[in-house]
XYZ file of C-alpha atoms in Angstrom:
559
model
C -15.018 67.174 21.759
C -15.357 69.508 18.763
C -12.592 71.501 17.091
C -13.120 74.616 14.991
C -10.331 76.384 13.140
C -9.620 80.033 12.486
C -6.640 82.358 12.525
C -4.498 82.207 15.645
C -3.051 85.593 16.531
C -0.970 84.850 19.656
C 1.178 81.812 20.542
C -0.861 81.307 23.720
C -3.601 78.933 24.896
C -6.418 79.461 27.371
C -9.070 77.295 29.060
C -12.317 78.663 30.434
C -16.081 78.978 30.304
C -17.860 80.658 27.398
C -19.363 84.112 27.778
C -21.158 85.266 24.642
C -20.952 88.941 23.848
C -23.768 90.533 21.890
C -23.824 94.211 22.698
C -26.203 95.544 20.087
C -28.950 97.686 21.601
C -32.417 96.478 20.630
C -34.826 99.276 19.733
C -38.538 98.766 19.407
C -40.697 100.554 16.895
C -40.514 104.351 17.174
C -43.508 106.250 18.592
C -45.828 108.294 16.403
C -43.997 111.374 15.037
C -46.657 113.623 16.586
C -45.458 112.563 20.025
C -41.857 113.698 19.388
C -40.510 116.984 20.746
C -37.674 117.691 18.295
C -35.977 120.239 20.559
C -35.962 117.829 23.483
C -34.602 115.011 21.316
C -31.796 117.228 19.980
C -30.887 118.104 23.563
C -30.829 114.395 24.481
C -28.608 113.749 21.475
C -26.116 116.462 22.458
C -25.961 115.208 26.049
C -25.338 111.676 24.798
C -22.655 112.885 22.402
C -20.848 114.745 25.216
C -20.987 111.675 27.457
C -19.752 109.408 24.667
C -16.858 111.740 23.839
C -15.761 111.871 27.480
C -15.899 108.060 27.646
C -13.831 107.782 24.475
C -11.144 110.081 25.853
C -10.986 108.001 29.043
C -10.728 104.784 27.064
C -8.005 106.230 24.872
C -5.923 107.111 27.933
C -6.445 103.635 29.371
C -5.554 101.978 26.079
C -2.389 104.083 25.730
C -1.179 102.702 29.062
C -2.079 99.102 28.255
C -1.402 98.625 24.528
C 0.425 101.719 23.285
C -0.303 105.104 21.789
C -0.497 104.044 18.151
C -3.053 101.320 18.848
C -5.054 103.639 21.120
C -5.324 106.269 18.387
C -8.297 104.360 17.008
C -10.307 106.082 19.740
C -9.277 109.435 18.283
C -10.831 108.320 15.010
C -14.001 107.432 16.909
C -14.184 110.958 18.323
C -13.940 112.288 14.772
C -16.806 110.042 13.667
C -18.822 111.128 16.684
C -18.495 114.763 15.647
C -18.637 114.273 11.878
C -20.724 117.172 10.466
C -22.485 115.035 7.858
C -23.448 112.374 10.394
C -24.708 115.034 12.784
C -26.792 116.601 10.038
C -28.285 113.258 8.990
C -29.244 112.394 12.574
C -30.762 115.815 13.224
C -32.719 115.595 9.962
C -34.144 112.259 11.138
C -35.189 113.904 14.399
C -36.902 116.687 12.463
C -38.822 114.035 10.544
C -40.256 112.706 13.801
C -37.836 110.086 15.124
C -36.628 109.991 18.738
C -32.888 110.459 19.192
C -31.995 106.754 19.462
C -33.903 105.786 16.318
C -32.425 108.810 14.534
C -28.930 107.637 15.462
C -29.634 104.179 14.067
C -31.022 105.738 10.894
C -28.168 108.240 10.494
C -25.421 105.640 10.832
C -27.008 103.000 8.586
C -25.989 104.596 5.278
C -22.292 105.234 6.112
C -21.930 101.748 7.623
C -23.335 100.176 4.475
C -21.079 102.369 2.332
C -17.898 101.338 4.175
C -18.926 97.666 4.155
C -18.850 97.837 0.350
C -15.230 99.014 0.302
C -12.032 97.025 0.653
C -9.057 96.898 2.993
C -8.797 99.201 5.973
C -11.668 101.321 4.651
C -13.998 98.349 5.137
C -12.803 98.180 8.740
C -14.254 101.658 9.241
C -17.696 100.008 9.267
C -16.763 98.387 12.589
C -15.568 101.728 13.906
C -18.878 103.317 12.953
C -20.826 100.504 14.623
C -18.749 101.070 17.740
C -19.609 104.782 17.818
C -23.277 104.146 16.982
C -23.706 101.542 19.707
C -21.954 103.755 22.220
C -24.448 106.547 21.539
C -27.357 104.112 21.695
C -26.239 102.725 25.059
C -26.094 106.232 26.501
C -29.469 107.239 25.043
C -31.257 104.083 26.187
C -29.359 103.703 29.466
C -28.415 100.178 28.383
C -25.324 99.152 30.275
C -24.393 96.177 28.099
C -21.891 93.522 29.101
C -19.204 94.815 31.455
C -16.175 93.539 29.562
C -13.763 94.936 32.137
C -15.290 92.748 34.869
C -16.025 89.419 33.252
C -16.006 86.359 35.523
C -12.523 85.027 36.117
C -11.624 82.331 33.600
C -13.986 83.623 30.906
C -13.569 82.764 27.246
C -15.251 85.585 25.355
C -17.006 84.719 22.088
C -18.428 87.324 19.726
C -19.316 87.884 16.108
C -16.726 90.639 16.096
C -14.918 92.705 18.724
C -14.443 96.421 18.249
C -11.305 98.238 19.406
C -13.030 99.594 22.502
C -14.371 96.124 23.328
C -10.933 94.507 23.161
C -9.163 97.298 25.029
C -11.431 96.699 28.051
C -10.481 93.040 28.466
C -8.539 92.197 31.612
C -5.919 89.466 31.000
C -6.211 88.535 34.693
C -9.865 87.590 34.148
C -10.163 86.656 30.479
C -8.612 83.335 29.479
C -8.954 84.151 25.771
C -11.400 85.100 23.054
C -12.579 83.962 19.645
C -14.603 85.732 16.970
C -16.714 84.732 13.994
C -15.139 87.429 11.820
C -11.733 89.122 11.699
C -8.187 88.611 10.457
C -4.628 88.617 11.796
C -4.247 92.377 11.255
C -7.638 93.447 12.667
C -7.809 95.751 15.692
C -8.884 92.846 17.908
C -5.876 90.761 16.821
C -3.423 93.613 17.357
C -4.810 94.347 20.825
C -4.700 90.628 21.711
C -0.981 90.492 20.949
C -0.334 93.661 22.929
C -2.312 92.357 25.936
C -0.888 88.830 25.702
C -4.329 87.193 25.331
C -4.927 83.819 23.650
C -7.084 84.605 20.610
C -8.438 83.017 17.448
C -10.290 85.168 14.917
C -12.222 84.425 11.734
C -13.579 81.096 12.996
C -16.762 81.414 10.942
C -20.450 80.881 11.652
C -19.908 77.471 13.275
C -18.613 79.324 16.340
C -22.171 80.454 17.033
C -23.161 76.834 17.781
C -21.077 76.898 20.970
C -23.345 77.524 23.944
C -22.986 79.962 26.827
C -21.145 78.359 29.745
C -19.521 75.587 27.712
C -15.954 74.652 28.567
C -13.675 75.849 25.788
C -10.006 75.920 24.831
C -8.681 78.773 22.684
C -5.357 77.775 21.119
C -3.899 80.906 19.549
C -0.853 79.023 18.317
C -2.681 76.286 16.412
C -5.585 78.584 15.476
C -8.086 76.201 17.075
C -11.146 76.524 19.290
C -11.933 73.251 21.086
C -15.347 72.785 22.705
C -15.871 70.248 25.514
C -12.166 69.319 25.556
C -11.062 65.978 26.952
C -8.745 65.730 29.939
C -5.514 65.731 27.934
C -6.499 68.877 26.015
C -7.597 70.629 29.216
C -4.324 69.808 30.929
C -2.310 71.010 27.962
C -4.214 74.298 27.766
C -4.155 74.895 31.515
C -0.402 74.373 31.741
C 1.382 77.659 32.252
C 3.369 78.335 29.147
C 7.030 78.427 30.050
C 9.350 79.954 27.503
C 13.058 80.478 27.687
C 13.958 84.149 27.456
C 17.230 84.334 25.540
C 18.989 87.610 26.243
C 21.863 86.762 23.937
C 21.705 86.726 20.162
C 20.878 83.356 18.667
C 22.470 81.236 15.977
C 21.163 78.316 14.002
C 22.304 74.847 15.072
C 25.214 75.144 12.629
C 26.287 78.645 13.677
C 24.542 81.148 11.397
C 23.553 84.258 13.367
C 20.096 85.799 12.849
C 18.942 88.968 14.562
C 15.532 88.736 16.275
C 14.086 92.178 16.938
C 10.849 93.839 18.027
C 8.267 95.904 16.182
C 7.316 98.953 18.235
C 4.745 101.702 17.909
C 5.467 103.575 21.137
C 8.167 104.028 23.750
C 5.828 102.299 26.215
C 6.525 99.037 24.365
C 10.290 99.220 24.877
C 10.204 97.546 28.288
C 8.260 94.557 26.979
C 10.646 94.155 24.068
C 13.660 94.139 26.380
C 11.951 91.686 28.766
C 11.219 89.248 25.932
C 14.859 89.238 24.818
C 14.717 91.373 21.681
C 18.121 92.002 20.099
C 16.977 95.459 19.042
C 14.143 97.171 17.196
C 13.478 96.065 13.634
C 10.592 98.462 13.051
C 9.998 101.645 15.003
C 6.802 103.147 13.610
C 7.045 106.916 14.003
C 3.413 107.712 13.156
C 2.409 107.743 16.826
C 4.531 110.860 17.359
C 2.347 112.740 14.901
C -1.058 111.486 16.059
C -3.438 112.818 18.709
C -2.215 116.404 18.545
C -2.993 119.676 16.811
C 0.444 120.155 15.259
C 3.456 117.950 14.442
C 6.253 117.324 16.954
C 9.268 119.563 16.597
C 12.779 118.365 15.867
C 13.884 118.275 19.503
C 10.923 116.185 20.650
C 11.616 113.659 17.919
C 15.318 113.619 18.766
C 14.607 112.803 22.420
C 12.259 109.981 21.412
C 14.803 108.354 19.113
C 17.533 108.670 21.714
C 15.326 106.980 24.333
C 14.748 104.039 22.003
C 18.482 103.761 21.321
C 19.306 103.858 25.034
C 17.115 100.776 25.609
C 19.324 98.767 23.236
C 22.861 100.087 23.683
C 24.324 96.983 22.021
C 21.572 96.509 19.465
C 20.228 98.233 16.403
C 17.119 100.422 16.239
C 15.519 100.641 12.790
C 13.273 103.681 12.470
C 10.743 103.924 9.660
C 10.181 107.467 8.485
C 6.666 108.866 8.637
C 4.223 106.535 6.896
C 0.871 108.284 6.610
C -1.903 108.076 4.072
C -3.836 104.903 3.396
C -5.531 104.094 6.703
C -3.441 106.495 8.803
C -5.085 109.927 8.735
C -3.566 112.870 10.599
C -5.971 115.787 11.177
C -3.536 118.658 10.577
C -2.247 117.245 7.284
C -4.028 117.809 4.007
C -4.803 114.174 3.259
C -7.135 113.979 0.260
C -9.963 111.480 0.296
C -9.469 108.559 -2.061
C -11.652 105.657 -3.121
C -8.614 103.404 -2.771
C -6.174 105.091 -0.386
C -3.765 102.138 -0.366
C -3.032 102.831 -4.014
C -2.763 106.561 -3.506
C -0.512 109.105 -1.850
C 1.114 107.466 1.166
C 4.525 106.699 2.646
C 7.543 108.075 0.790
C 5.246 109.630 -1.809
C 4.015 112.112 0.763
C 7.456 112.623 2.328
C 8.856 113.682 -1.040
C 5.755 115.743 -1.836
C 3.287 117.564 0.414
C 5.021 116.515 3.666
C 8.556 117.432 2.604
C 9.016 119.899 5.487
C 7.988 117.248 8.031
C 10.358 114.822 6.308
C 13.265 117.249 6.600
C 12.533 117.875 10.274
C 12.395 114.145 10.939
C 15.665 113.542 9.102
C 17.381 116.281 11.110
C 16.274 114.625 14.356
C 17.363 111.190 13.141
C 20.800 112.298 11.989
C 21.358 114.060 15.297
C 20.260 110.943 17.199
C 22.614 108.783 15.119
C 25.607 110.701 16.480
C 25.117 109.311 19.992
C 25.594 105.839 21.433
C 23.795 102.932 19.853
C 23.259 101.878 16.269
C 20.528 103.702 14.360
C 19.150 102.700 10.966
C 16.523 104.548 8.941
C 14.229 103.044 6.327
C 11.845 104.607 3.842
C 8.292 103.207 3.456
C 6.445 102.231 0.283
C 9.302 102.847 -2.125
C 8.360 101.622 -5.597
C 10.979 103.222 -7.877
C 14.687 103.946 -7.938
C 13.865 107.623 -8.450
C 11.981 107.762 -5.143
C 14.916 106.227 -3.298
C 17.443 108.544 -4.926
C 15.333 111.549 -3.980
C 15.127 110.322 -0.386
C 18.901 109.812 -0.219
C 19.437 113.290 -1.664
C 17.212 114.660 1.105
C 19.416 112.923 3.702
C 22.536 114.394 2.108
C 21.039 117.910 2.097
C 20.122 117.626 5.761
C 23.626 116.351 6.610
C 25.163 119.321 4.760
C 22.884 121.745 6.615
C 23.774 120.278 10.008
C 27.457 120.396 9.103
C 27.226 124.095 8.213
C 25.374 124.775 11.454
C 28.006 122.958 13.493
C 25.441 120.478 14.852
C 26.770 117.055 15.835
C 25.284 114.395 13.576
C 25.967 111.171 11.704
C 24.445 109.507 8.664
C 22.853 106.234 9.838
C 22.412 103.036 7.882
C 19.782 103.623 5.219
C 17.260 101.093 3.979
C 14.101 100.522 2.008
C 10.831 98.812 2.916
C 9.989 96.197 0.301
C 6.202 96.355 0.229
C 5.252 96.653 -3.427
C 5.807 94.505 -6.518
C 7.611 97.521 -7.960
C 10.206 97.368 -5.187
C 10.672 93.634 -5.757
C 11.320 94.065 -9.460
C 13.969 96.755 -8.886
C 15.306 95.247 -5.655
C 18.832 94.887 -7.054
C 18.975 98.554 -8.004
C 17.568 99.561 -4.611
C 19.955 97.312 -2.661
C 22.914 98.764 -4.572
C 22.077 102.199 -3.129
C 21.358 101.348 0.521
C 22.654 99.289 3.426
C 19.615 97.078 3.890
C 16.139 96.059 2.777
C 13.240 95.185 5.080
C 10.257 93.208 3.829
C 6.832 94.299 5.042
C 4.836 91.150 4.345
C 1.435 92.605 5.280
C 1.459 95.149 2.474
C 3.542 92.979 0.131
C 0.933 90.187 0.268
C -1.827 92.750 -0.174
C -0.311 94.223 -3.311
C 1.067 91.019 -4.855
C -2.208 89.122 -4.407
C -4.520 92.123 -4.979
C -6.215 91.182 -1.694
C -7.040 93.838 0.897
C -5.514 92.902 4.212
C -8.706 93.414 6.239
C -11.325 92.139 3.823
C -12.627 88.838 5.212
C -13.918 87.897 1.777
C -10.367 87.561 0.443
C -8.646 86.601 3.688
C -7.268 83.377 2.182
C -5.495 85.346 -0.538
C -3.837 87.576 2.018
C -1.415 84.889 3.068
C 2.369 85.132 2.583
C 2.559 81.392 1.895
C 1.068 81.868 -1.559
C 3.871 81.063 -4.044
C 3.858 84.556 -5.660
C 4.554 86.176 -2.284
C 7.205 83.632 -1.313
C 8.952 84.130 -4.644
C 8.854 87.901 -4.196
C 10.531 87.451 -0.798
C 13.186 85.123 -2.250
C 13.913 87.541 -5.096
C 14.371 90.390 -2.616
C 16.754 88.327 -0.454
C 18.868 87.393 -3.470
C 19.014 91.022 -4.612
C 20.116 92.245 -1.177
C 22.861 89.681 -0.743
C 24.106 90.170 -4.305
C 24.725 93.810 -3.400
C 26.255 93.257 0.064
C 23.143 94.545 1.841
C 21.510 92.775 4.764
C 17.799 92.020 4.630
C 15.154 91.706 7.333
C 11.441 91.109 7.616
C 9.106 93.124 9.830
C 5.677 91.900 8.707
C 3.419 89.519 10.640
C 5.012 86.570 8.857
C 8.260 87.105 10.771
C 6.495 86.577 14.099
C 4.933 83.209 13.242
C 7.106 80.556 14.948
C 5.748 77.895 12.587
C 7.457 79.709 9.707
C 10.832 80.392 11.339
C 12.666 77.512 9.656
C 11.263 78.537 6.272
C 12.458 82.114 6.767
C 15.882 80.899 7.842
C 15.983 78.846 4.648
C 14.987 81.834 2.522
C 18.092 83.620 3.820
C 16.692 86.421 6.000
C 19.320 88.068 8.205
C 16.864 89.655 10.630
C 13.319 88.938 11.814
C 11.253 91.561 13.634
C 7.897 90.990 15.335
C 5.552 91.691 18.246
C 7.444 91.144 21.488
C 5.241 88.268 22.687
C 6.510 85.921 19.944
C 10.251 86.698 20.266
C 11.104 83.779 22.625
C 9.445 81.240 20.308
C 11.127 82.592 17.199
C 14.528 82.616 18.912
C 13.969 78.996 19.910
C 13.033 78.184 16.311
C 16.191 79.805 14.983
C 18.354 77.856 17.440
C 16.733 74.569 16.391
C 17.104 75.191 12.650
C 19.913 73.827 10.524
C 20.839 75.990 7.559
C 21.055 73.194 4.969
C 17.752 71.601 6.013
C 16.073 75.008 6.118
C 17.411 75.881 2.665
C 16.071 72.575 1.310
C 12.653 73.370 2.791
C 12.702 76.836 1.236
C 13.733 75.464 -2.149
C 10.876 72.977 -2.163
C 8.430 75.659 -1.030
C 9.527 78.012 -3.815
C 8.999 75.245 -6.366
C 5.508 74.477 -5.040
C 2.640 75.618 -7.290
C 0.003 76.228 -4.605
C -0.375 77.612 -1.102
C -1.807 74.242 -0.046
C 1.412 72.522 -1.077
C 3.519 75.076 0.800
C 1.354 74.722 3.903
C 1.751 70.945 3.835
C 5.527 71.318 3.652
C 5.587 73.669 6.630
C 3.255 71.425 8.637
C 5.453 68.404 7.980
């Protein structure tokens, strides 16, 4: 029996037989340029591009049904790459120089892939997107079918160097017992899709994974972050046991009676049903970007209003926290003038755009939100990527202006709870001033860890630094909690850290009032809250905050 470790992305385990996935199309040497008919090759290229685009649209529709509209929008980005004018020109130039279409595609994509690989964060992830588009074109041009991921043998454990978004979206949870990859992190496309599909998954295992042979019996433990080859009988039985979790419909309290709200992170209305089924108390993060994606123009006020009301109706006794439009960084929208940036995560995104070039969209969204707040249910609104008091004051002034306008127009409305996303060191350092002006704070640990540790969230080379258990990140969280409570504001957490059941006691000890996560982990986190005792949790948090290294914190949590 051999155990390899990586990053577990779902609290699920699976047992099955290994199927290796290597879908790169092998091309031989190109023929002599004199044998190439450039016109015929251009025609082949255009036919392949049309076929690939149609396939992408079909896959986007399928992914929207299975994992949600926001996650499926990655296929929209692939269509844009497919039709990128510069890429088209480079490929056609290669054809003119005497390469057949498939070799020209490989040549045309090589430079951009290499360029993106040299970047950091989500921009580096674009290299995988480009590979996905390139390989799709090559499969069409060479008539290479590749592995049929949608029809893998029942009980398969899929292993791969990496899985692209379109790869992962094809996986059938009824057939696939889990997957593991050499590369990847907790916030990669593959990890996000795994959580949405409810698949056991471990990513970032490293090169040792490649030593596991096709057909070997394998356990993927997404909770422990382990891949176990040739498991013994006890491990097989444990992995094969159907995971039974108690769905708690009621709100939970710690063992000594402290109530903590456990909510769901949502990207689309399609995810509401799953959140309700898993026992979510409400919605701790409703990402509104999906409303603005995959369309030629932004949604109008009424469409947004209906969407927010539908979310509120799913939780009549709970709270729905809506994050205002958070674009920029890795979230492009075609009809917005989003400038290119070498480091978009440090550029114009979130509230910076809402108070600047997207101010009209911001006003329209606020009108819809204030109207929705007047109905049944409890609505809260939070602003993303706030770094200064001035930004928050400007956002609050915008809310007040919209409320005055609706009042003059005689439109029924209400001002909801207002809050701030704590995602930057700047927000941490002025957390007291921010909390004094709003009803709540919500910590986004994915971006907070990225900015505090100067470690891009999707760069495998610095994956260890992008961990919220590093003392600087933990201390930033603790400082934010203290600032909120000192100003009578409640504070939640909606980053990936909140959904890790192994960290629930630590978060209880840090003083969080609300935890919000992917729906699949809600039952485990609720169970963790119910088992925690406030004093013991506070002692754990105190010791963790005094620890000098991540290793020391990890040991505390493990114990």
